PDB file of C-alpha atoms in Angstrom:
ATOM      1  CA  MET K   1      67.725 -32.864 -33.577  1.00 73.00           C
ATOM      2  CA  PRO K   2      66.706 -34.843 -30.360  1.00 78.00           C
ATOM      3  CA  ASN K   3      65.493 -38.426 -31.256  1.00 79.00           C
ATOM      4  CA  LEU K   4      62.338 -38.644 -28.694  1.00 83.00           C
ATOM      5  CA  THR K   5      59.883 -41.020 -29.781  1.00 83.00           C
ATOM      6  CA  GLU K   6      59.667 -44.720 -29.860  1.00 83.00           C
ATOM      7  CA  ALA K   7      58.576 -44.880 -33.569  1.00 80.00           C
ATOM      8  CA  SER K   8      61.902 -43.169 -34.392  1.00 79.00           C
ATOM      9  CA  GLN K   9      64.488 -44.947 -32.236  1.00 79.00           C
ATOM     10  CA  LYS K  10      65.276 -47.350 -34.892  1.00 74.00           C
ATOM     11  CA  LEU K  11      66.754 -44.394 -36.859  1.00 76.00           C
ATOM     12  CA  GLY K  12      69.676 -43.997 -34.328  1.00 76.00           C
ATOM     13  CA  ARG K  13      71.450 -40.722 -34.003  1.00 79.00           C
ATOM     14  CA  ILE K  14      69.740 -38.339 -36.043  1.00 82.00           C
ATOM     15  CA  LEU K  15      72.643 -36.045 -37.482  1.00 86.00           C
ATOM     16  CA  ARG K  16      72.605 -32.391 -38.923  1.00 90.00           C
ATOM     17  CA  LEU K  17      75.097 -32.102 -41.831  1.00 93.00           C
ATOM     18  CA  ALA K  18      76.680 -28.560 -42.467  1.00 92.00           C
ATOM     19  CA  TYR K  19      75.518 -26.053 -44.671  1.00 95.00           C
ATOM     20  CA  ALA K  20      76.405 -25.976 -48.303  1.00 94.00           C
ATOM     21  CA  PRO K  21      74.533 -24.215 -51.132  1.00 95.00           C
ATOM     22  CA  SER K  22      72.152 -26.464 -53.041  1.00 93.00           C
ATOM     23  CA  THR K  23      73.243 -28.272 -56.156  1.00 93.00           C
ATOM     24  CA  THR K  24      76.873 -27.678 -55.494  1.00 95.00           C
ATOM     25  CA  PRO K  25      79.868 -29.426 -55.220  1.00 96.00           C
ATOM     26  CA  GLU K  26      80.524 -28.944 -51.741  1.00 96.00           C
ATOM     27  CA  LEU K  27      76.946 -30.208 -50.594  1.00 95.00           C
ATOM     28  CA  ALA K  28      77.603 -33.300 -52.513  1.00 95.00           C
ATOM     29  CA  GLU K  29      80.804 -34.026 -50.983  1.00 96.00           C
ATOM     30  CA  THR K  30      79.693 -33.155 -47.552  1.00 94.00           C
ATOM     31  CA  VAL K  31      76.720 -35.791 -47.858  1.00 93.00           C
ATOM     32  CA  ARG K  32      79.272 -38.280 -49.750  1.00 93.00           C
ATOM     33  CA  LYS K  33      81.612 -37.937 -46.714  1.00 93.00           C
ATOM     34  CA  GLN K  34      79.252 -38.432 -44.046  1.00 92.00           C
ATOM     35  CA  ILE K  35      77.678 -41.438 -45.806  1.00 88.00           C
ATOM     36  CA  LYS K  36      81.226 -43.053 -46.268  1.00 89.00           C
ATOM     37  CA  GLU K  37      81.983 -42.539 -42.808  1.00 88.00           C
ATOM     38  CA  ASP K  38      78.792 -43.958 -41.218  1.00 82.00           C
ATOM     39  CA  MET K  39      79.012 -47.271 -43.367  1.00 75.00           C
ATOM     40  CA  SER K  40      75.528 -48.086 -42.566  1.00 74.00           C
ATOM     41  CA  ILE K  41      72.259 -48.261 -44.178  1.00 73.00           C
ATOM     42  CA  PRO K  42      69.538 -47.400 -43.412  1.00 79.00           C
ATOM     43  CA  LYS K  43      70.416 -43.909 -41.982  1.00 84.00           C
ATOM     44  CA  ALA K  44      68.596 -40.539 -41.622  1.00 85.00           C
ATOM     45  CA  TYR K  45      70.222 -37.044 -41.496  1.00 89.00           C
ATOM     46  CA  LEU K  46      68.811 -33.442 -41.429  1.00 89.00           C
ATOM     47  CA  LEU K  47      70.490 -31.158 -44.154  1.00 93.00           C
ATOM     48  CA  SER K  48      70.944 -27.623 -42.723  1.00 92.00           C
ATOM     49  CA  HIS K  49      68.573 -25.296 -44.492  1.00 92.00           C
ATOM     50  CA  HIS K  50      67.502 -28.236 -47.108  1.00 93.00           C
ATOM     51  CA  GLY K  51      65.579 -30.762 -45.415  1.00 90.00           C
ATOM     52  CA  VAL K  52      65.766 -34.411 -44.879  1.00 91.00           C
ATOM     53  CA  LEU K  53      68.165 -37.097 -46.608  1.00 91.00           C
ATOM     54  CA  ILE K  54      67.258 -40.854 -46.231  1.00 90.00           C
ATOM     55  CA  THR K  55      69.437 -43.825 -47.487  1.00 88.00           C
ATOM     56  CA  ASN K  56      67.734 -47.166 -47.461  1.00 88.00           C
ATOM     57  CA  SER K  57      67.995 -49.728 -50.169  1.00 88.00           C
ATOM     58  CA  ASN K  58      64.224 -50.251 -50.278  1.00 91.00           C
ATOM     59  CA  LEU K  59      62.044 -47.237 -51.401  1.00 93.00           C
ATOM     60  CA  GLU K  60      59.217 -48.636 -49.244  1.00 94.00           C
ATOM     61  CA  LYS K  61      61.413 -48.840 -45.863  1.00 90.00           C
ATOM     62  CA  ALA K  62      63.020 -45.251 -46.779  1.00 91.00           C
ATOM     63  CA  PHE K  63      59.342 -43.858 -47.109  1.00 93.00           C
ATOM     64  CA  ASP K  64      58.608 -45.665 -43.762  1.00 91.00           C
ATOM     65  CA  MET K  65      61.628 -43.975 -42.132  1.00 89.00           C
ATOM     66  CA  LEU K  66      60.676 -40.498 -43.474  1.00 91.00           C
ATOM     67  CA  GLU K  67      57.480 -40.811 -41.962  1.00 91.00           C
ATOM     68  CA  ARG K  68      58.964 -41.694 -38.667  1.00 88.00           C
ATOM     69  CA  PHE K  69      61.462 -38.690 -39.223  1.00 88.00           C
ATOM     70  CA  GLU K  70      58.985 -36.331 -39.590  1.00 90.00           C
ATOM     71  CA  TRP K  71      56.648 -37.365 -36.584  1.00 90.00           C
ATOM     72  CA  ASN K  72      59.948 -36.991 -34.692  1.00 88.00           C
ATOM     73  CA  ALA K  73      60.639 -33.499 -35.612  1.00 88.00           C
ATOM     74  CA  GLU K  74      56.955 -32.383 -35.026  1.00 91.00           C
ATOM     75  CA  ILE K  75      57.213 -33.966 -31.332  1.00 90.00           C
ATOM     76  CA  ALA K  76      60.838 -32.131 -30.722  1.00 88.00           C
ATOM     77  CA  TYR K  77      59.123 -28.947 -31.908  1.00 91.00           C
ATOM     78  CA  LYS K  78      56.553 -29.298 -29.587  1.00 91.00           C
ATOM     79  CA  HIS K  79      58.746 -30.168 -27.046  1.00 89.00           C
ATOM     80  CA  MET K  80      60.944 -27.155 -27.599  1.00 90.00           C
ATOM     81  CA  VAL K  81      57.825 -24.634 -27.498  1.00 93.00           C
ATOM     82  CA  PHE K  82      56.794 -26.377 -24.253  1.00 91.00           C
ATOM     83  CA  GLN K  83      60.077 -25.841 -22.674  1.00 90.00           C
ATOM     84  CA  LYS K  84      60.278 -22.237 -23.755  1.00 92.00           C
ATOM     85  CA  LEU K  85      56.866 -21.678 -22.390  1.00 93.00           C
ATOM     86  CA  GLY K  86      57.701 -23.268 -19.102  1.00 90.00           C
ATOM     87  CA  ILE K  87      55.062 -26.009 -19.279  1.00 86.00           C
ATOM     88  CA  PRO K  88      56.344 -28.620 -16.979  1.00 80.00           C
ATOM     89  CA  LYS K  89      56.549 -32.552 -17.721  1.00 73.00           C
ATOM     90  CA  LYS K  90      53.655 -34.819 -16.680  1.00 69.00           C
ATOM     91  CA  SER K  91      56.412 -35.995 -14.191  1.00 68.00           C
ATOM     92  CA  GLU K  92      56.906 -32.711 -12.758  1.00 65.00           C
ATOM     93  CA  MET K  93      53.198 -31.647 -12.170  1.00 59.00           C
TER      94      MET K  93
END
């Protein structure tokens, strides 16, 4: 997912993790490998066909990150729709 909003810039690059069925060791292993590789908290991930995974050591900060993630997702969706409809950017008008 493109990181389009200033509010979500602190999330950094938003990765989409490969699909694995819910509640399976494969999904757990996919998440474990990525978190171990990143070695940074906080972090936000998009789990393919599942939803969002936020890692943080503070629940309030994790909730704030989730709100930022969801806002960015809404903007990214609208951006994609506008592109498909051929609606130009303000700078192109």
